[in-house]
Amino acid sequence: MATKKPKSPNPVIAENKKAAFNYFFEERFEAGMVLEGWEVKALRAGKAQLTDGYVVIRNGELFVIGCQINPLGTASTHVRPDSVRTKKLLLHGEEIQRLIGKVEQKGYTLVPINLHWKNGRVKCEIALAKGKATHDKRDTIKEREGKREVERAMKERHR
């Protein structure tokens, strides 16, 4: 009898690290994605990029734009893969209505944070976010540099 491989919880496919630098996250949501077969195969191979992605609301539905999924070389010939196709996100109606109300307020936007697997399905974690000002970004850089300095000092001390 074959032994099962232990699965890591929610293995991340792609992450949008730039979003954490450019935005303050207010709330996070996990949404399903409507994908085609070739896209799922490409995601299994890790061929996704979220860096320039953003979420828009059209006719009471959420769509992610700019999420790039590059097709595999073995993609079928009768399918025309479009790597930057607009993908629909799936959320409960009440959540969508709440998000529409929040996004209409000044300064709020929806940003994709990451793509991950959950029970064999691709999920997109999105965040209701507010843009950072330039001085906030500078503060983030200072904190990061400070942490690096502390870690370097600790590393030197333990040698």
PDB file of N, CA and C in Angstrom, residues 12-105:
ATOM      1  N   VAL A  12       1.610  28.124  -1.566  1.00  0.00           N
ATOM      2  CA  VAL A  12       1.469  29.343  -2.355  1.00  0.00           C
ATOM      3  C   VAL A  12       2.012  29.107  -3.771  1.00  0.00           C
ATOM      4  N   ILE A  13       1.240  29.509  -4.772  1.00  0.00           N
ATOM      5  CA  ILE A  13       1.640  29.398  -6.177  1.00  0.00           C
ATOM      6  C   ILE A  13       2.407  30.652  -6.582  1.00  0.00           C
ATOM      7  N   ALA A  14       1.804  31.813  -6.321  1.00  0.00           N
ATOM      8  CA  ALA A  14       2.425  33.094  -6.661  1.00  0.00           C
ATOM      9  C   ALA A  14       2.054  34.113  -5.596  1.00  0.00           C
ATOM     10  N   GLU A  15       2.946  35.063  -5.383  1.00  0.00           N
ATOM     11  CA  GLU A  15       2.722  36.064  -4.343  1.00  0.00           C
ATOM     12  C   GLU A  15       2.995  37.451  -4.902  1.00  0.00           C
ATOM     13  N   ASN A  16       2.231  38.429  -4.439  1.00  0.00           N
ATOM     14  CA  ASN A  16       2.394  39.816  -4.862  1.00  0.00           C
ATOM     15  C   ASN A  16       3.071  40.578  -3.720  1.00  0.00           C
ATOM     16  N   LYS A  17       4.401  40.527  -3.678  1.00  0.00           N
ATOM     17  CA  LYS A  17       5.150  41.167  -2.596  1.00  0.00           C
ATOM     18  C   LYS A  17       5.108  42.690  -2.710  1.00  0.00           C
ATOM     19  N   LYS A  18       4.944  43.178  -3.922  1.00  0.00           N
ATOM     20  CA  LYS A  18       4.894  44.611  -4.163  1.00  0.00           C
ATOM     21  C   LYS A  18       3.658  45.244  -3.507  1.00  0.00           C
ATOM     22  N   ALA A  19       2.592  44.468  -3.378  1.00  0.00           N
ATOM     23  CA  ALA A  19       1.344  44.996  -2.809  1.00  0.00           C
ATOM     24  C   ALA A  19       1.535  45.394  -1.349  1.00  0.00           C
ATOM     25  N   ALA A  20       2.265  44.605  -0.578  1.00  0.00           N
ATOM     26  CA  ALA A  20       2.480  44.912   0.835  1.00  0.00           C
ATOM     27  C   ALA A  20       3.306  46.186   0.998  1.00  0.00           C
ATOM     28  N   PHE A  21       4.138  46.486   0.026  1.00  0.00           N
ATOM     29  CA  PHE A  21       4.954  47.696   0.073  1.00  0.00           C
ATOM     30  C   PHE A  21       4.131  48.930  -0.307  1.00  0.00           C
ATOM     31  N   ASN A  22       3.196  48.762  -1.246  1.00  0.00           N
ATOM     32  CA  ASN A  22       2.441  49.907  -1.768  1.00  0.00           C
ATOM     33  C   ASN A  22       1.121  50.179  -1.061  1.00  0.00           C
ATOM     34  N   TYR A  23       0.612  49.228  -0.254  1.00  0.00           N
ATOM     35  CA  TYR A  23      -0.715  49.384   0.347  1.00  0.00           C
ATOM     36  C   TYR A  23      -0.732  48.964   1.815  1.00  0.00           C
ATOM     37  N   PHE A  24      -1.678  49.550   2.572  1.00  0.00           N
ATOM     38  CA  PHE A  24      -2.043  49.071   3.899  1.00  0.00           C
ATOM     39  C   PHE A  24      -3.232  48.136   3.698  1.00  0.00           C
ATOM     40  N   PHE A  25      -3.175  46.921   4.223  1.00  0.00           N
ATOM     41  CA  PHE A  25      -4.283  45.979   4.065  1.00  0.00           C
ATOM     42  C   PHE A  25      -5.277  46.163   5.203  1.00  0.00           C
ATOM     43  N   GLU A  26      -6.541  46.424   4.866  1.00  0.00           N
ATOM     44  CA  GLU A  26      -7.608  46.577   5.857  1.00  0.00           C
ATOM     45  C   GLU A  26      -8.251  45.227   6.165  1.00  0.00           C
ATOM     46  N   GLU A  27      -8.706  44.534   5.113  1.00  0.00           N
ATOM     47  CA  GLU A  27      -9.354  43.233   5.265  1.00  0.00           C
ATOM     48  C   GLU A  27      -8.850  42.303   4.177  1.00  0.00           C
ATOM     49  N   ARG A  28      -8.875  40.999   4.479  1.00  0.00           N
ATOM     50  CA  ARG A  28      -8.461  39.993   3.507  1.00  0.00           C
ATOM     51  C   ARG A  28      -9.621  39.052   3.218  1.00  0.00           C
ATOM     52  N   PHE A  29      -9.706  38.607   1.961  1.00  0.00           N
ATOM     53  CA  PHE A  29     -10.751  37.677   1.537  1.00  0.00           C
ATOM     54  C   PHE A  29     -10.130  36.584   0.691  1.00  0.00           C
ATOM     55  N   GLU A  30     -10.720  35.397   0.750  1.00  0.00           N
ATOM     56  CA  GLU A  30     -10.274  34.291  -0.081  1.00  0.00           C
ATOM     57  C   GLU A  30     -11.345  34.025  -1.124  1.00  0.00           C
ATOM     58  N   ALA A  31     -10.978  34.156  -2.395  1.00  0.00           N
ATOM     59  CA  ALA A  31     -11.932  34.008  -3.487  1.00  0.00           C
ATOM     60  C   ALA A  31     -11.515  32.863  -4.388  1.00  0.00           C
ATOM     61  N   GLY A  32     -12.498  32.164  -4.927  1.00  0.00           N
ATOM     62  CA  GLY A  32     -12.221  31.145  -5.928  1.00  0.00           C
ATOM     63  C   GLY A  32     -11.959  31.816  -7.261  1.00  0.00           C
ATOM     64  N   MET A  33     -11.376  31.071  -8.203  1.00  0.00           N
ATOM     65  CA  MET A  33     -11.084  31.629  -9.524  1.00  0.00           C
ATOM     66  C   MET A  33     -11.674  30.748 -10.600  1.00  0.00           C
ATOM     67  N   VAL A  34     -12.209  31.370 -11.648  1.00  0.00           N
ATOM     68  CA  VAL A  34     -12.697  30.639 -12.811  1.00  0.00           C
ATOM     69  C   VAL A  34     -11.524  30.530 -13.776  1.00  0.00           C
ATOM     70  N   LEU A  35     -11.040  29.300 -13.990  1.00  0.00           N
ATOM     71  CA  LEU A  35      -9.862  29.072 -14.818  1.00  0.00           C
ATOM     72  C   LEU A  35     -10.158  28.056 -15.910  1.00  0.00           C
ATOM     73  N   GLU A  36      -9.334  28.085 -16.947  1.00  0.00           N
ATOM     74  CA  GLU A  36      -9.395  27.079 -18.002  1.00  0.00           C
ATOM     75  C   GLU A  36      -8.389  25.985 -17.670  1.00  0.00           C
ATOM     76  N   GLY A  37      -8.517  24.850 -18.341  1.00  0.00           N
ATOM     77  CA  GLY A  37      -7.661  23.704 -18.058  1.00  0.00           C
ATOM     78  C   GLY A  37      -6.184  23.978 -18.208  1.00  0.00           C
ATOM     79  N   TRP A  38      -5.806  24.667 -19.293  1.00  0.00           N
ATOM     80  CA  TRP A  38      -4.386  24.933 -19.510  1.00  0.00           C
ATOM     81  C   TRP A  38      -3.825  25.845 -18.422  1.00  0.00           C
ATOM     82  N   GLU A  39      -4.677  26.712 -17.852  1.00  0.00           N
ATOM     83  CA  GLU A  39      -4.217  27.618 -16.793  1.00  0.00           C
ATOM     84  C   GLU A  39      -3.905  26.834 -15.517  1.00  0.00           C
ATOM     85  N   VAL A  40      -4.740  25.853 -15.210  1.00  0.00           N
ATOM     86  CA  VAL A  40      -4.512  25.038 -14.012  1.00  0.00           C
ATOM     87  C   VAL A  40      -3.211  24.260 -14.155  1.00  0.00           C
ATOM     88  N   LYS A  41      -2.973  23.703 -15.341  1.00  0.00           N
ATOM     89  CA  LYS A  41      -1.725  22.962 -15.571  1.00  0.00           C
ATOM     90  C   LYS A  41      -0.511  23.879 -15.437  1.00  0.00           C
ATOM     91  N   ALA A  42      -0.629  25.095 -15.956  1.00  0.00           N
ATOM     92  CA  ALA A  42       0.476  26.051 -15.859  1.00  0.00           C
ATOM     93  C   ALA A  42       0.707  26.459 -14.402  1.00  0.00           C
ATOM     94  N   LEU A  43      -0.377  26.595 -13.622  1.00  0.00           N
ATOM     95  CA  LEU A  43      -0.231  26.945 -12.208  1.00  0.00           C
ATOM     96  C   LEU A  43       0.453  25.825 -11.436  1.00  0.00           C
ATOM     97  N   ARG A  44       0.147  24.585 -11.780  1.00  0.00           N
ATOM     98  CA  ARG A  44       0.832  23.455 -11.128  1.00  0.00           C
ATOM     99  C   ARG A  44       2.332  23.509 -11.387  1.00  0.00           C
ATOM    100  N   ALA A  45       2.716  24.040 -12.542  1.00  0.00           N
ATOM    101  CA  ALA A  45       4.126  24.178 -12.893  1.00  0.00           C
ATOM    102  C   ALA A  45       4.721  25.477 -12.345  1.00  0.00           C
ATOM    103  N   GLY A  46       3.900  26.307 -11.695  1.00  0.00           N
ATOM    104  CA  GLY A  46       4.386  27.545 -11.082  1.00  0.00           C
ATOM    105  C   GLY A  46       4.619  28.676 -12.061  1.00  0.00           C
ATOM    106  N   LYS A  47       3.862  28.735 -13.143  1.00  0.00           N
ATOM    107  CA  LYS A  47       4.063  29.742 -14.187  1.00  0.00           C
ATOM    108  C   LYS A  47       3.099  30.922 -14.033  1.00  0.00           C
ATOM    109  N   ALA A  48       3.029  31.506 -12.836  1.00  0.00           N
ATOM    110  CA  ALA A  48       2.105  32.616 -12.594  1.00  0.00           C
ATOM    111  C   ALA A  48       2.847  33.823 -12.043  1.00  0.00           C
ATOM    112  N   GLN A  49       2.280  35.004 -12.320  1.00  0.00           N
ATOM    113  CA  GLN A  49       2.857  36.253 -11.833  1.00  0.00           C
ATOM    114  C   GLN A  49       1.718  37.199 -11.466  1.00  0.00           C
ATOM    115  N   LEU A  50       1.760  37.756 -10.261  1.00  0.00           N
ATOM    116  CA  LEU A  50       0.705  38.646  -9.766  1.00  0.00           C
ATOM    117  C   LEU A  50       1.145  40.093  -9.602  1.00  0.00           C
ATOM    118  N   THR A  51       2.377  40.399  -9.912  1.00  0.00           N
ATOM    119  CA  THR A  51       2.955  41.693  -9.568  1.00  0.00           C
ATOM    120  C   THR A  51       2.123  42.882 -10.037  1.00  0.00           C
ATOM    121  N   ASP A  52       1.627  42.854 -11.252  1.00  0.00           N
ATOM    122  CA  ASP A  52       0.885  43.992 -11.797  1.00  0.00           C
ATOM    123  C   ASP A  52      -0.627  43.795 -11.725  1.00  0.00           C
ATOM    124  N   GLY A  53      -1.076  42.825 -10.953  1.00  0.00           N
ATOM    125  CA  GLY A  53      -2.497  42.513 -10.907  1.00  0.00           C
ATOM    126  C   GLY A  53      -3.308  43.464 -10.045  1.00  0.00           C
ATOM    127  N   TYR A  54      -4.568  43.635 -10.414  1.00  0.00           N
ATOM    128  CA  TYR A  54      -5.514  44.398  -9.608  1.00  0.00           C
ATOM    129  C   TYR A  54      -6.913  43.845  -9.834  1.00  0.00           C
ATOM    130  N   VAL A  55      -7.825  44.164  -8.930  1.00  0.00           N
ATOM    131  CA  VAL A  55      -9.186  43.635  -8.980  1.00  0.00           C
ATOM    132  C   VAL A  55     -10.150  44.769  -9.312  1.00  0.00           C
ATOM    133  N   VAL A  56     -11.067  44.505 -10.246  1.00  0.00           N
ATOM    134  CA  VAL A  56     -12.093  45.487 -10.607  1.00  0.00           C
ATOM    135  C   VAL A  56     -13.471  44.878 -10.379  1.00  0.00           C
ATOM    136  N   ILE A  57     -14.448  45.761 -10.226  1.00  0.00           N
ATOM    137  CA  ILE A  57     -15.833  45.323 -10.045  1.00  0.00           C
ATOM    138  C   ILE A  57     -16.624  45.768 -11.260  1.00  0.00           C
ATOM    139  N   ARG A  58     -17.236  44.788 -11.947  1.00  0.00           N
ATOM    140  CA  ARG A  58     -18.072  45.071 -13.118  1.00  0.00           C
ATOM    141  C   ARG A  58     -19.393  44.338 -12.951  1.00  0.00           C
ATOM    142  N   ASN A  59     -20.487  45.062 -13.029  1.00  0.00           N
ATOM    143  CA  ASN A  59     -21.836  44.482 -12.954  1.00  0.00           C
ATOM    144  C   ASN A  59     -22.015  43.597 -11.721  1.00  0.00           C
ATOM    145  N   GLY A  60     -21.464  44.023 -10.596  1.00  0.00           N
ATOM    146  CA  GLY A  60     -21.616  43.266  -9.361  1.00  0.00           C
ATOM    147  C   GLY A  60     -20.783  41.999  -9.295  1.00  0.00           C
ATOM    148  N   GLU A  61     -19.776  41.867 -10.148  1.00  0.00           N
ATOM    149  CA  GLU A  61     -18.882  40.714 -10.134  1.00  0.00           C
ATOM    150  C   GLU A  61     -17.444  41.205 -10.037  1.00  0.00           C
ATOM    151  N   LEU A  62     -16.578  40.371  -9.450  1.00  0.00           N
ATOM    152  CA  LEU A  62     -15.165  40.723  -9.293  1.00  0.00           C
ATOM    153  C   LEU A  62     -14.336  40.047 -10.376  1.00  0.00           C
ATOM    154  N   PHE A  63     -13.388  40.795 -10.940  1.00  0.00           N
ATOM    155  CA  PHE A  63     -12.482  40.260 -11.942  1.00  0.00           C
ATOM    156  C   PHE A  63     -11.070  40.680 -11.591  1.00  0.00           C
ATOM    157  N   VAL A  64     -10.114  39.769 -11.793  1.00  0.00           N
ATOM    158  CA  VAL A  64      -8.709  40.111 -11.574  1.00  0.00           C
ATOM    159  C   VAL A  64      -8.079  40.349 -12.946  1.00  0.00           C
ATOM    160  N   ILE A  65      -7.409  41.488 -13.065  1.00  0.00           N
ATOM    161  CA  ILE A  65      -6.776  41.895 -14.318  1.00  0.00           C
ATOM    162  C   ILE A  65      -5.275  41.995 -14.073  1.00  0.00           C
ATOM    163  N   GLY A  66      -4.494  41.554 -15.037  1.00  0.00           N
ATOM    164  CA  GLY A  66      -3.047  41.662 -14.928  1.00  0.00           C
ATOM    165  C   GLY A  66      -2.389  40.476 -14.256  1.00  0.00           C
ATOM    166  N   CYS A  67      -3.153  39.476 -13.879  1.00  0.00           N
ATOM    167  CA  CYS A  67      -2.583  38.237 -13.340  1.00  0.00           C
ATOM    168  C   CYS A  67      -2.117  37.421 -14.540  1.00  0.00           C
ATOM    169  N   GLN A  68      -0.824  37.261 -14.671  1.00  0.00           N
ATOM    170  CA  GLN A  68      -0.271  36.610 -15.848  1.00  0.00           C
ATOM    171  C   GLN A  68       0.013  35.143 -15.570  1.00  0.00           C
ATOM    172  N   ILE A  69      -0.599  34.262 -16.369  1.00  0.00           N
ATOM    173  CA  ILE A  69      -0.344  32.830 -16.296  1.00  0.00           C
ATOM    174  C   ILE A  69       0.212  32.420 -17.652  1.00  0.00           C
ATOM    175  N   ASN A  70       1.488  32.084 -17.680  1.00  0.00           N
ATOM    176  CA  ASN A  70       2.146  31.736 -18.936  1.00  0.00           C
ATOM    177  C   ASN A  70       1.835  30.289 -19.303  1.00  0.00           C
ATOM    178  N   PRO A  71       1.405  30.043 -20.542  1.00  0.00           N
ATOM    179  CA  PRO A  71       1.060  28.675 -20.944  1.00  0.00           C
ATOM    180  C   PRO A  71       2.296  27.791 -21.045  1.00  0.00           C
ATOM    181  N   LEU A  72       2.099  26.527 -20.805  1.00  0.00           N
ATOM    182  CA  LEU A  72       3.175  25.553 -20.961  1.00  0.00           C
ATOM    183  C   LEU A  72       3.419  25.313 -22.449  1.00  0.00           C
ATOM    184  N   GLY A  73       4.582  24.830 -22.778  1.00  0.00           N
ATOM    185  CA  GLY A  73       4.889  24.522 -24.175  1.00  0.00           C
ATOM    186  C   GLY A  73       4.069  23.370 -24.692  1.00  0.00           C
ATOM    187  N   THR A  74       3.536  22.559 -23.790  1.00  0.00           N
ATOM    188  CA  THR A  74       2.756  21.383 -24.184  1.00  0.00           C
ATOM    189  C   THR A  74       1.264  21.673 -24.259  1.00  0.00           C
ATOM    190  N   ALA A  75       0.881  22.953 -24.275  1.00  0.00           N
ATOM    191  CA  ALA A  75      -0.538  23.313 -24.345  1.00  0.00           C
ATOM    192  C   ALA A  75      -1.129  22.802 -25.659  1.00  0.00           C
ATOM    193  N   SER A  76      -2.389  22.450 -25.602  1.00  0.00           N
ATOM    194  CA  SER A  76      -3.072  21.884 -26.758  1.00  0.00           C
ATOM    195  C   SER A  76      -3.085  22.866 -27.928  1.00  0.00           C
ATOM    196  N   THR A  77      -3.071  22.331 -29.134  1.00  0.00           N
ATOM    197  CA  THR A  77      -3.035  23.183 -30.326  1.00  0.00           C
ATOM    198  C   THR A  77      -4.399  23.777 -30.658  1.00  0.00           C
ATOM    199  N   HIS A  78      -5.486  23.161 -30.205  1.00  0.00           N
ATOM    200  CA  HIS A  78      -6.812  23.700 -30.524  1.00  0.00           C
ATOM    201  C   HIS A  78      -7.282  24.756 -29.523  1.00  0.00           C
ATOM    202  N   VAL A  79      -6.468  25.037 -28.514  1.00  0.00           N
ATOM    203  CA  VAL A  79      -6.790  26.072 -27.535  1.00  0.00           C
ATOM    204  C   VAL A  79      -5.831  27.233 -27.752  1.00  0.00           C
ATOM    205  N   ARG A  80      -6.363  28.448 -27.791  1.00  0.00           N
ATOM    206  CA  ARG A  80      -5.520  29.636 -27.932  1.00  0.00           C
ATOM    207  C   ARG A  80      -5.284  30.236 -26.551  1.00  0.00           C
ATOM    208  N   PRO A  81      -4.154  29.915 -25.908  1.00  0.00           N
ATOM    209  CA  PRO A  81      -3.908  30.460 -24.562  1.00  0.00           C
ATOM    210  C   PRO A  81      -3.623  31.959 -24.583  1.00  0.00           C
ATOM    211  N   ASP A  82      -4.298  32.686 -23.704  1.00  0.00           N
ATOM    212  CA  ASP A  82      -4.081  34.116 -23.540  1.00  0.00           C
ATOM    213  C   ASP A  82      -3.545  34.314 -22.128  1.00  0.00           C
ATOM    214  N   SER A  83      -2.268  34.675 -22.015  1.00  0.00           N
ATOM    215  CA  SER A  83      -1.621  34.704 -20.705  1.00  0.00           C
ATOM    216  C   SER A  83      -2.147  35.797 -19.781  1.00  0.00           C
ATOM    217  N   VAL A  84      -2.724  36.874 -20.320  1.00  0.00           N
ATOM    218  CA  VAL A  84      -3.220  37.968 -19.479  1.00  0.00           C
ATOM    219  C   VAL A  84      -4.747  38.072 -19.517  1.00  0.00           C
ATOM    220  N   ARG A  85      -5.398  36.956 -19.708  1.00  0.00           N
ATOM    221  CA  ARG A  85      -6.859  36.916 -19.761  1.00  0.00           C
ATOM    222  C   ARG A  85      -7.443  37.413 -18.434  1.00  0.00           C
ATOM    223  N   THR A  86      -8.557  38.149 -18.508  1.00  0.00           N
ATOM    224  CA  THR A  86      -9.251  38.608 -17.310  1.00  0.00           C
ATOM    225  C   THR A  86      -9.948  37.412 -16.678  1.00  0.00           C
ATOM    226  N   LYS A  87      -9.694  37.191 -15.385  1.00  0.00           N
ATOM    227  CA  LYS A  87     -10.246  36.015 -14.697  1.00  0.00           C
ATOM    228  C   LYS A  87     -11.290  36.449 -13.676  1.00  0.00           C
ATOM    229  N   LYS A  88     -12.380  35.706 -13.629  1.00  0.00           N
ATOM    230  CA  LYS A  88     -13.469  36.018 -12.714  1.00  0.00           C
ATOM    231  C   LYS A  88     -13.155  35.445 -11.338  1.00  0.00           C
ATOM    232  N   LEU A  89     -13.477  36.220 -10.291  1.00  0.00           N
ATOM    233  CA  LEU A  89     -13.308  35.765  -8.917  1.00  0.00           C
ATOM    234  C   LEU A  89     -14.674  35.421  -8.337  1.00  0.00           C
ATOM    235  N   LEU A  90     -14.710  34.405  -7.497  1.00  0.00           N
ATOM    236  CA  LEU A  90     -15.959  33.920  -6.921  1.00  0.00           C
ATOM    237  C   LEU A  90     -15.998  34.210  -5.427  1.00  0.00           C
ATOM    238  N   LEU A  91     -16.986  34.999  -4.998  1.00  0.00           N
ATOM    239  CA  LEU A  91     -17.221  35.307  -3.589  1.00  0.00           C
ATOM    240  C   LEU A  91     -18.723  35.267  -3.338  1.00  0.00           C
ATOM    241  N   HIS A  92     -19.117  35.210  -2.078  1.00  0.00           N
ATOM    242  CA  HIS A  92     -20.531  35.263  -1.726  1.00  0.00           C
ATOM    243  C   HIS A  92     -21.084  36.647  -2.052  1.00  0.00           C
ATOM    244  N   GLY A  93     -22.361  36.699  -2.392  1.00  0.00           N
ATOM    245  CA  GLY A  93     -23.015  37.941  -2.785  1.00  0.00           C
ATOM    246  C   GLY A  93     -22.916  39.026  -1.738  1.00  0.00           C
ATOM    247  N   GLU A  94     -23.083  38.655  -0.453  1.00  0.00           N
ATOM    248  CA  GLU A  94     -23.014  39.661   0.619  1.00  0.00           C
ATOM    249  C   GLU A  94     -21.621  40.264   0.708  1.00  0.00           C
ATOM    250  N   GLU A  95     -20.589  39.427   0.531  1.00  0.00           N
ATOM    251  CA  GLU A  95     -19.217  39.926   0.594  1.00  0.00           C
ATOM    252  C   GLU A  95     -18.951  40.899  -0.561  1.00  0.00           C
ATOM    253  N   ILE A  96     -19.456  40.556  -1.750  1.00  0.00           N
ATOM    254  CA  ILE A  96     -19.254  41.424  -2.913  1.00  0.00           C
ATOM    255  C   ILE A  96     -19.938  42.769  -2.684  1.00  0.00           C
ATOM    256  N   GLN A  97     -21.161  42.753  -2.166  1.00  0.00           N
ATOM    257  CA  GLN A  97     -21.882  44.004  -1.913  1.00  0.00           C
ATOM    258  C   GLN A  97     -21.145  44.873  -0.898  1.00  0.00           C
ATOM    259  N   ARG A  98     -20.596  44.235   0.152  1.00  0.00           N
ATOM    260  CA  ARG A  98     -19.832  44.978   1.158  1.00  0.00           C
ATOM    261  C   ARG A  98     -18.575  45.591   0.535  1.00  0.00           C
ATOM    262  N   LEU A  99     -17.901  44.806  -0.326  1.00  0.00           N
ATOM    263  CA  LEU A  99     -16.694  45.305  -0.986  1.00  0.00           C
ATOM    264  C   LEU A  99     -17.015  46.456  -1.932  1.00  0.00           C
ATOM    265  N   ILE A 100     -18.144  46.371  -2.633  1.00  0.00           N
ATOM    266  CA  ILE A 100     -18.534  47.462  -3.537  1.00  0.00           C
ATOM    267  C   ILE A 100     -18.706  48.750  -2.742  1.00  0.00           C
ATOM    268  N   GLY A 101     -19.364  48.658  -1.582  1.00  0.00           N
ATOM    269  CA  GLY A 101     -19.548  49.829  -0.727  1.00  0.00           C
ATOM    270  C   GLY A 101     -18.236  50.409  -0.250  1.00  0.00           C
ATOM    271  N   LYS A 102     -17.288  49.554   0.117  1.00  0.00           N
ATOM    272  CA  LYS A 102     -15.997  50.027   0.615  1.00  0.00           C
ATOM    273  C   LYS A 102     -15.150  50.643  -0.504  1.00  0.00           C
ATOM    274  N   VAL A 103     -15.156  50.002  -1.687  1.00  0.00           N
ATOM    275  CA  VAL A 103     -14.318  50.482  -2.793  1.00  0.00           C
ATOM    276  C   VAL A 103     -14.811  51.827  -3.295  1.00  0.00           C
ATOM    277  N   GLU A 104     -16.116  52.099  -3.168  1.00  0.00           N
ATOM    278  CA  GLU A 104     -16.640  53.390  -3.603  1.00  0.00           C
ATOM    279  C   GLU A 104     -16.164  54.524  -2.697  1.00  0.00           C
ATOM    280  N   GLN A 105     -15.720  54.174  -1.467  1.00  0.00           N
ATOM    281  CA  GLN A 105     -15.143  55.196  -0.592  1.00  0.00           C
ATOM    282  C   GLN A 105     -13.797  55.632  -1.162  1.00  0.00           C
TER     283      GLN A 105
END
